[in-house]
mmCIF file of C-alpha atoms in Angstrom:
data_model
loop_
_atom_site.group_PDB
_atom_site.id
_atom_site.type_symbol
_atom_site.label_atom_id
_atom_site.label_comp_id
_atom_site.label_asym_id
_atom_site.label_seq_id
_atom_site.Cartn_x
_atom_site.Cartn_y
_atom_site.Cartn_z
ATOM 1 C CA UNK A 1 -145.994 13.446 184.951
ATOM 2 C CA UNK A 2 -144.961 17.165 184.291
ATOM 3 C CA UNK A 3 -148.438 19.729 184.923
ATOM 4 C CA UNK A 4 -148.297 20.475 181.075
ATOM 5 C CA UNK A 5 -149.087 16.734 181.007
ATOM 6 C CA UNK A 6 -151.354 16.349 183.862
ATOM 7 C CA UNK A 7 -153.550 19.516 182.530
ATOM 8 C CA UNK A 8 -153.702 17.866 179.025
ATOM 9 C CA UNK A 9 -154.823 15.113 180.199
ATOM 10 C CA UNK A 10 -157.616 16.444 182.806
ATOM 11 C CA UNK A 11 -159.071 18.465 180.376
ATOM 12 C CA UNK A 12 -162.635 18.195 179.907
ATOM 13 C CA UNK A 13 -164.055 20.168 177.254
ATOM 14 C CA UNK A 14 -167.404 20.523 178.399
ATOM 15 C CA UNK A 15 -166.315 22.221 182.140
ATOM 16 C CA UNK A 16 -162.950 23.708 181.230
ATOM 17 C CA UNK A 17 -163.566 25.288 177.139
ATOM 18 C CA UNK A 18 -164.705 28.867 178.782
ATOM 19 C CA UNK A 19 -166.565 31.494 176.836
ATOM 20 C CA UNK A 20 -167.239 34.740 176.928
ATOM 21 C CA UNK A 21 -169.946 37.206 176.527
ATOM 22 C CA UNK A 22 -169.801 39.463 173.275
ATOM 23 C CA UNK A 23 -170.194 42.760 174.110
ATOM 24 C CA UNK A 24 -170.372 44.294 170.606
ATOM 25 C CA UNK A 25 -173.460 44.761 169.084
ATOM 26 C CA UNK A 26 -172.150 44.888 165.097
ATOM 27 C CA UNK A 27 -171.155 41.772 163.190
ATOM 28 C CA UNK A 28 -167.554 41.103 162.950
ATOM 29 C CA UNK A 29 -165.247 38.078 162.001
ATOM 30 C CA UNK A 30 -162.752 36.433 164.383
ATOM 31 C CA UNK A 31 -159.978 34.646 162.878
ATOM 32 C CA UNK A 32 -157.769 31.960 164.974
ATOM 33 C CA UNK A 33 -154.904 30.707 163.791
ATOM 34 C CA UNK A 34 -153.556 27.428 165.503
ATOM 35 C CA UNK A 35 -150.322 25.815 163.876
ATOM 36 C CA UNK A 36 -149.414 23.492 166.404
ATOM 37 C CA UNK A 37 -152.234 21.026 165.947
ATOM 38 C CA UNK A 38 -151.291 17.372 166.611
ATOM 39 C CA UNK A 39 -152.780 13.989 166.852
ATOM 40 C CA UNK A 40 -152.034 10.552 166.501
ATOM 41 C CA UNK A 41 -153.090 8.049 162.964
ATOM 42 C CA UNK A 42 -155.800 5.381 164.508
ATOM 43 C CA UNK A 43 -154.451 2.595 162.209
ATOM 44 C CA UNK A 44 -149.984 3.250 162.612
ATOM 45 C CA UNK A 45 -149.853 5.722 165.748
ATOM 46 C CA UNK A 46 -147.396 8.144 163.964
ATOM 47 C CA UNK A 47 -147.879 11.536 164.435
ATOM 48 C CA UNK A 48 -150.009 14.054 162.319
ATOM 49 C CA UNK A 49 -149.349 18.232 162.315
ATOM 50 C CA UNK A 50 -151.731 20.608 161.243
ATOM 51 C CA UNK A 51 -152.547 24.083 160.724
ATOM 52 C CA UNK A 52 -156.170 24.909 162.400
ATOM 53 C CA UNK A 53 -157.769 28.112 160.893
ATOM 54 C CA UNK A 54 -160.563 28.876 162.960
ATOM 55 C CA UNK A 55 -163.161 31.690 161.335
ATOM 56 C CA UNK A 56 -166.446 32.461 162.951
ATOM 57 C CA UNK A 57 -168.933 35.149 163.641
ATOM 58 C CA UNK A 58 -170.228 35.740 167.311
ATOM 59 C CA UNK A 59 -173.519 35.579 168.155
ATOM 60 C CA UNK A 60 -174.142 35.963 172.045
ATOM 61 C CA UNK A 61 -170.532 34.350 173.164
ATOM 62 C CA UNK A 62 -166.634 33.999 172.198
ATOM 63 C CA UNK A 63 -164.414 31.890 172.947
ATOM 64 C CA UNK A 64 -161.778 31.833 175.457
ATOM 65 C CA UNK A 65 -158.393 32.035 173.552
ATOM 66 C CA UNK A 66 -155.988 30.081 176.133
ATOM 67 C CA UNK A 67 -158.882 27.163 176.578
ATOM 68 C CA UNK A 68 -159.188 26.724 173.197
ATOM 69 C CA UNK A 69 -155.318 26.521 173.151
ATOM 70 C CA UNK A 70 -155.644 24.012 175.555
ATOM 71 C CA UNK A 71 -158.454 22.106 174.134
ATOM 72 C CA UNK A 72 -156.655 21.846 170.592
ATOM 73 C CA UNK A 73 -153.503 20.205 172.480
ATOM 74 C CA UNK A 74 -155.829 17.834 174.450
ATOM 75 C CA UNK A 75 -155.332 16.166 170.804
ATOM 76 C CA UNK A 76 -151.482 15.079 171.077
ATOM 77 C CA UNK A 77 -152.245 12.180 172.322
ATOM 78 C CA UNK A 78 -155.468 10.814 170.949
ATOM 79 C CA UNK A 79 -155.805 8.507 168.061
ATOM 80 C CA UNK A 80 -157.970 9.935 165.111
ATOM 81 C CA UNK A 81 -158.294 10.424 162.188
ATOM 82 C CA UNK A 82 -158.166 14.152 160.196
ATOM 83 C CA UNK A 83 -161.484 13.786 159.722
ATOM 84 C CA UNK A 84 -162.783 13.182 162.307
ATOM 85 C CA UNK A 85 -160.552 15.328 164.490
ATOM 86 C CA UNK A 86 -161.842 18.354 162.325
ATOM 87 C CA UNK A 87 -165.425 17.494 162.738
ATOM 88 C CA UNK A 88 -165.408 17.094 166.067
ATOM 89 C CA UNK A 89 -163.571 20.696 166.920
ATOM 90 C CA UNK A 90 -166.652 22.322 164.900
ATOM 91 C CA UNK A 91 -169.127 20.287 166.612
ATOM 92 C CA UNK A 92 -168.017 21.053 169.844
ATOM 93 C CA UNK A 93 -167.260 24.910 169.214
ATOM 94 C CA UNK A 94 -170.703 25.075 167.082
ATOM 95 C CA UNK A 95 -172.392 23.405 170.422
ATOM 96 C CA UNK A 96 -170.671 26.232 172.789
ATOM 97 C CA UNK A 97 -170.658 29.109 170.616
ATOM 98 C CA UNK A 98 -174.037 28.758 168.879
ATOM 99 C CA UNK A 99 -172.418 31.068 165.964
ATOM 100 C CA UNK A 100 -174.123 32.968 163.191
ATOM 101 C CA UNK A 101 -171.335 31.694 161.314
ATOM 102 C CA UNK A 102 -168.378 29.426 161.175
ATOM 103 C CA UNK A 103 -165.509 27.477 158.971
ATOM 104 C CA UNK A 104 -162.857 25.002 160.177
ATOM 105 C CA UNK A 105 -159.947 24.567 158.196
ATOM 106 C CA UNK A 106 -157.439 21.899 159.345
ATOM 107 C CA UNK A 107 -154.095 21.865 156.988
ATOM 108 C CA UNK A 108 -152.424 18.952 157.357
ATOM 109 C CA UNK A 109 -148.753 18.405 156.900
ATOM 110 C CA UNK A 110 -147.950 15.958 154.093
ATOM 111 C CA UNK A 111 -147.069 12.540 155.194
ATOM 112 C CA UNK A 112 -146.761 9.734 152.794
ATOM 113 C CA UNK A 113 -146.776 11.885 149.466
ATOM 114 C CA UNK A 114 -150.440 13.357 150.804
ATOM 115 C CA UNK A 115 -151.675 16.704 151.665
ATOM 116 C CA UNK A 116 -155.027 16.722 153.123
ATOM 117 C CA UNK A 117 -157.059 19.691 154.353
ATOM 118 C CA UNK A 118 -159.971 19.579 155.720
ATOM 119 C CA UNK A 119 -163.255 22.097 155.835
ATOM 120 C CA UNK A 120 -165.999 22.227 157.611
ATOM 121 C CA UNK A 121 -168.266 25.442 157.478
ATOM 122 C CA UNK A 122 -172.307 26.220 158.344
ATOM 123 C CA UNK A 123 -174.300 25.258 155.423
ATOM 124 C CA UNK A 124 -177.721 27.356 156.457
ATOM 125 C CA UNK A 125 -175.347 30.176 156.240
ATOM 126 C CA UNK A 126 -174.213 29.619 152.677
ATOM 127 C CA UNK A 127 -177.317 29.210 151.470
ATOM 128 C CA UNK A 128 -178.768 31.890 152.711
ATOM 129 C CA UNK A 129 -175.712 33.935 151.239
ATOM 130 C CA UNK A 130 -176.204 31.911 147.891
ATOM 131 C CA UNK A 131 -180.260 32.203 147.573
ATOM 132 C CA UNK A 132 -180.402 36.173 147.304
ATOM 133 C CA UNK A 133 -177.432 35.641 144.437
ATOM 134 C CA UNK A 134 -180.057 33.508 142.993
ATOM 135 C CA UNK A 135 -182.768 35.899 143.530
ATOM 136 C CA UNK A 136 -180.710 38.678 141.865
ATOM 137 C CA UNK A 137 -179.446 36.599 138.798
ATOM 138 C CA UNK A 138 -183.222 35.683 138.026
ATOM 139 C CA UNK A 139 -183.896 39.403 138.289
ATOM 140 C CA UNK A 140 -181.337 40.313 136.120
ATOM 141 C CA UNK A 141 -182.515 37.730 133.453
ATOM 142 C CA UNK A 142 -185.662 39.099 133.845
ATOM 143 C CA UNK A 143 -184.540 42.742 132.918
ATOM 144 C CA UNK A 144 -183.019 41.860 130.120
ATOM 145 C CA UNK A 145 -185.528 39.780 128.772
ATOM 146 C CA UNK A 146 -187.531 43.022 128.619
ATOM 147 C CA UNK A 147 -185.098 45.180 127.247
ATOM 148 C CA UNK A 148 -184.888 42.658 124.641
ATOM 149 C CA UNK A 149 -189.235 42.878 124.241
ATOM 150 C CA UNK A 150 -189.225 46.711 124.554
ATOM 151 C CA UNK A 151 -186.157 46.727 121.709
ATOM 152 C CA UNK A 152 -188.191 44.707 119.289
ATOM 153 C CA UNK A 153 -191.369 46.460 119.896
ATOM 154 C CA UNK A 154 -189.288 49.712 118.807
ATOM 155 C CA UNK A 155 -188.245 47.949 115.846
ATOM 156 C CA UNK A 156 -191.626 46.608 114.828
ATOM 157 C CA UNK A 157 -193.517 50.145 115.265
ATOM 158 C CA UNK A 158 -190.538 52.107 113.196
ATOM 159 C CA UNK A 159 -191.192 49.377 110.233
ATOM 160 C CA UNK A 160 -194.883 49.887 110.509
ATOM 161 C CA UNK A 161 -194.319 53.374 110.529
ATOM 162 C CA UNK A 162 -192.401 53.534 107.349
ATOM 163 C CA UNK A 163 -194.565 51.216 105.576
ATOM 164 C CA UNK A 164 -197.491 53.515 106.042
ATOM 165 C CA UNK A 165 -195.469 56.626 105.387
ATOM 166 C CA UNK A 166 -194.580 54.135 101.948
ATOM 167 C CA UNK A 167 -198.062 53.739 101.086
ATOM 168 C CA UNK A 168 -198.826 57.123 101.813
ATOM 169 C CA UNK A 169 -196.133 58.672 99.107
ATOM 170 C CA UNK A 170 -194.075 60.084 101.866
ATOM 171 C CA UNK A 171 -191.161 58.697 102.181
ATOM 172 C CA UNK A 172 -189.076 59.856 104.906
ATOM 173 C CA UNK A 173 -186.205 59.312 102.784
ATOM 174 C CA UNK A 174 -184.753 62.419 101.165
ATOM 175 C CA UNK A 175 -181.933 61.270 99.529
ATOM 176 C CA UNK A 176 -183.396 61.956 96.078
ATOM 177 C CA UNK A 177 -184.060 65.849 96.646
ATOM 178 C CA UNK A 178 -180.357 66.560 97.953
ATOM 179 C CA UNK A 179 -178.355 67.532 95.709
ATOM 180 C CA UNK A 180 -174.738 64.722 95.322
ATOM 181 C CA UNK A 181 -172.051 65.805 96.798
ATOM 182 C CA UNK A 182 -169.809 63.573 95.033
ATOM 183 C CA UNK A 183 -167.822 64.025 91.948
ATOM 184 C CA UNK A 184 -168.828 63.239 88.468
ATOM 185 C CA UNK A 185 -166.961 61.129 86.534
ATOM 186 C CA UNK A 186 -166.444 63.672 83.593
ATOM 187 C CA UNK A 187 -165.269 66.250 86.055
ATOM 188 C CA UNK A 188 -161.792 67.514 85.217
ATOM 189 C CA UNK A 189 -159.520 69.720 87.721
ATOM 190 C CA UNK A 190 -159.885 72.957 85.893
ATOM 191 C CA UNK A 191 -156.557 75.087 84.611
ATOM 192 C CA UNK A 192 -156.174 78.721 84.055
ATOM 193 C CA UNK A 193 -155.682 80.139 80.198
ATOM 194 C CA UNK A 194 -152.124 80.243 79.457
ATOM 195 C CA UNK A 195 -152.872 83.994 78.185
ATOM 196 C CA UNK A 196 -153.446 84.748 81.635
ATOM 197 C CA UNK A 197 -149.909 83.601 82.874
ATOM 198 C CA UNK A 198 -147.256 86.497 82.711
ATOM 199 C CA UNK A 199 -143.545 85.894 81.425
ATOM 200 C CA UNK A 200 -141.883 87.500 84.006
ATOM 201 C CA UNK A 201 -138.706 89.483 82.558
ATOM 202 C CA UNK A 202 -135.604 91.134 83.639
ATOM 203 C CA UNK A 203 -133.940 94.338 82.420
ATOM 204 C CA UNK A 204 -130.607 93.079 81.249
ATOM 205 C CA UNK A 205 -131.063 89.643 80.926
ATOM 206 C CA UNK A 206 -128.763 88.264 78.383
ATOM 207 C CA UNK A 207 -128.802 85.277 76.688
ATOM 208 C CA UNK A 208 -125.298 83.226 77.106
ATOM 209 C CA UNK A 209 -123.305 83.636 73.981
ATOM 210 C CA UNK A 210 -121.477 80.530 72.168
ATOM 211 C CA UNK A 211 -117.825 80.924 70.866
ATOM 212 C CA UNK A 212 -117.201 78.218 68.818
ATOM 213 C CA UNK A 213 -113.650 77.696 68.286
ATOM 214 C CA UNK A 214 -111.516 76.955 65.248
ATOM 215 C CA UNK A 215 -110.312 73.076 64.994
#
């Protein structure tokens, strides 16, 4: 057996899956990209390939990237299924890590006309993303349901205004005292006299003479 083999095969992800401590006090994401997942179908034994896409935000710990290497090809030779094979890799990791956050994608190569991937991510965390959308929606509603009552209260004091104004004889309309600007319908563009148009003349002018000549 060659030591790739032998260390595969000794693994033990409880003693040898090392993490670290996180030093950094802000949040951040890691993102782990593994594309040479592989385990073995439970019911025929042929092979199955995957991508693993590993996301997570550290609480107290990381993980160890060459364990975690090692862990994911302590697969090759197990038989299970994508499911489960996904489900236990965020258990375990989940278990070690204790997170504030964490998804699991495993992108399986297609193999009999089927493409599956699988995702697993923490639920408490997506709802507590999801509830203050909630909140803010409902507040939202909220505001505009009271634009909407302050609008119509405008509306409703502007008609009792005029109606009073109505009763009172003043009308805030003035459209009767200003004079039209429009044009009448017996208004005509109107022409200057002809006496005050001017023939202008030329000294010399000559009118053009006709020779008729004999047949």
């Amino acid at each position: 057996m060659r030591y790739g083999e032998q260390i595969l095969k000794e693994f033990d992800v409880e003693r040898d899956l090392e993490v670290w401590e996180n030093k950094q006090e802000r949040e951040y994401m890691i993102k782990i990209i593994l594309p040479e997942f592989c385990c073995l179908c439970p019911r025929s034994g042929y092979p199955d390939f995957a991508t693993i896409y590993l996301e997570y935000i550290p609480n107290k710990l990381v993980v160890e990237l060459k364990t975690i290497k090692l862990y994911i090809n302590s697969f090759m030779n197990r038989n299970i299924s994508h499911e489960d094979s996904i489900n236990e890799i965020y258990t375990v990791l989940e278990k070690k890590l204790e997170p504030k956050y964490m998804k699991i994608t495993g992108d399986f190569n297609p193999r009999g006309n089927v493409h599956t991937v699988i995702e697993v991510s923490s639920q408490s965390f997506l709802k507590s993303v999801e509830k203050p959308r909630k909140e803010e929606q409902a507040y939202e509603f909220k505001d505009r349901g009271d634009n909407k009552r302050a609008g119509a209260r405008r509306i409703n004091e502007r008609e009792r205004d005029r109606s009073r104004d109505d009763k009172r004889g003043n009308s805030r309309s003035f459209s009767s005292d200003r004079p039209s600007r429009g044009f009448k319908s017996d208004d005509k563009p109107k022409r200057a006299p002809k006496d005050g148009f001017r023939k202008i003349s030329f000294e010399g002018d000559k009118k053009p003479r006709i020779v008729k000549k004999d047949k």
